[in-house]
Amino acid sequence: MEFKLTKEQELIQKTARDFADRSIEPAIDHIMKEHAIPQEILDGMKELDLFCLPISEAYGGAGAGYQSYVLALEQIASVSPGVAIVISVNCFGLAALEMFGSEEVKKRYMPGACTGKNIMSIAMTEPEGADPRLVKTTAVREGDEYVLNGTKRFITACGYEGPLVIFARESDTGQICGFVVEKFCEGYSISEPWDKMGLPGTPMYDVYLKDVRIPVGNMLGELNQGFRILKNSIALGKIGISSIFLGTILAAYEECMKYAGERIYLGKPLTQFQYVQGDIVDIAMKYEAARWLAYRLGYLADMNEDKGNIIKDSALTKMFVTNTAVEVARSAINIHGSYGLMENYKVSRIWRDSIFGPQTEGTNALLRSVVAMDILKRSK
Amino acid sequence: MEFKLTKEQQLIQSVARDYAEKAIAPLIEEIVEKNEVPDEIIDGLKDLDLFALPISDEYGGAGAGYASYVLAEEQLSRICPGVAVIVSVNNVGAAAMSIFGTEEQKKKYLPMGTTGSGVFSFAFTEPGTGSDPKQITATADRDGDYYVLNATKRFITNSSYEGPIIVFARDTETGHINGYIVDKFCEGYSISEPWKKMGVRGAPLYDVYLKDVKIPKDNILGGPGQGFWILKVAMALGKIGISSIFLGAMLAAYEEGLTYATAKTHRGAPIAKFQAIQMAIADMFMKYEAARWMAYRIGYLADNAQDKGDILKDSAAAKIFITETAIDVARIALNIHGSYGLMEDYKISRVWKDVIFGSQVEGVSHLLKVLIAGEILKG
């Protein structure tokens, strides 16, 4: 066991934090108001290799692994979880291409999303829910092409140019497969963005595919690999979410330390009151517990070629970190009194953002059953 | 970062687990009833090098480090927290001596707590001190080549075994708090009846009385005036022990909950088939994973800290988190058991009585929070 960052990991962590503090923080009001991330922030992260940390260098990625990815996302999310979400969606789309795409698909699509202007999306959920068995989107084979039709819900980054990995039912076999579609091709359209209450900067849309034609080579993996691809993607998505809401906990902790140190009550700073000290320590302690679970998940992803093997660990980590983020946001608001309700204070944003964690990438209620089923299967 | 046990750590973990299952589990009812661990268990642990894992092999320890110690304590405690507490208190005393003792003291005393027939005790708390060392009233009067000690120490573990006890007292001449090395059952040493405690059976607590106990003047641990430093180190190490022990109790609760859920049927199906029970199982496991890596990490930190006092904040935070989580997990496991969980035929009823010790001992959670806050605010 070794609970220590390597020099490279420390460097990546620091680079991410510096970039977030210097380039993202000043743009926060703009991001909140416009609900969009300024292009120079996206370009800046690509230049620093922060946009595709776990992706292999052969296709334009940084080749730095998932531990570094967790560390970087945490720091960026501590300033703007919205920006971190865009990175995480891009990375898990890229990872699906890297693991299951043909050489041709990888060469065609990956460099643009690593270093170019493109950003990837990934689309599984439909209006009926997130259960892959309910997928209604169809991919009908016609000669050398597939024709795709369907509606996908709550899709991130689909307003950017770039490839979209979409899960649809293949017509000949009836199986779920992953297909690569170029966003804004003929037949691709998106809804108005959902009016969501937090995570500004990453609007979610519904995506409509109407007779979208793609070459058969744009199917990921083999015909019977759809569920395997999904399992990998599900695990990787949870690494992103765990890291991002770990960043939320960190931000809440930092805000409380700042506020409690400055705010004077009965002639002394709040930090001099034991009930406030108790709340701050609880936050620090929960951060430690969440942190090592999240870092461990990065480690497990680096050690497992088939990310489907870490579904249980990714689910329990995601549950723990996101539930903890909500608890911590609650105590952070508490320390701030009425000021915590005012948008001048970052903690009000943390409060709205934190609740996204337990709901996205599988609600925590659902994930508990994933974890439980795995335990029960093994205990037989 | 590397979240993986070494081969050696895996081996130590499995030796401890096997020993606990084969040698301790069959005697558990006797241990609980008599509040006493049979000597052959302590001898067996010593034979297997499990009794003094972090102590250097030069003095009879295993030299295996704190990461291994955490793993072994977890497994012992999974079967019997009382046994694990005896090991942990012995280690606090022996480690304090390893770190602060003279060569002569180490040669004379350490083997007693590693391979010999003794067990270390560590006596700091008094009826009036709570956890504040400044309140110590025990006295050490210099008398030529000797010190004469007078003290009443409260809630002292291992004090009925032969071996050394490290007693914290105030030097009446200098006012310093020092740790003094006393041989238990020397003239003037006596203990109370054991406290009637409800859990962690097998590791009885006594009050210890020293009445004009005479020790050589060299039996001070470290130099004069180092008492607070020694206490800081001992507090950090004690919290590693408690964290590991209540991690083990949590593991036991989880396993009991899981076993019961798969065996007990309701309307013709095991209750594990019901989603409500599945949620409970997932929550227990998730909490255990979070607690586990915090505990393993403080083992790692202890192995890598020059001054073990430096990890006091981390060990205190881990200790609060783990001991409070052990209570949560035991609550869930008991709930799965329904009314059966209240019956002493079921192990979970014992775990329930044990888990509440974690948050109270080695600094109650509230106090530790104030201590951690002090460290955080110092920056």
mmCIF file of C-alpha atoms in Angstrom, chain A residues 140 312 341:
data_model
loop_
_atom_site.group_PDB
_atom_site.id
_atom_site.type_symbol
_atom_site.label_atom_id
_atom_site.label_comp_id
_atom_site.label_asym_id
_atom_site.label_seq_id
_atom_site.Cartn_x
_atom_site.Cartn_y
_atom_site.Cartn_z
ATOM 1 C CA VAL A 140 -31.185 -0.566 -39.243
ATOM 2 C CA LYS A 312 -19.160 -2.440 -8.067
ATOM 3 C CA LEU A 341 -28.375 31.642 0.884
#
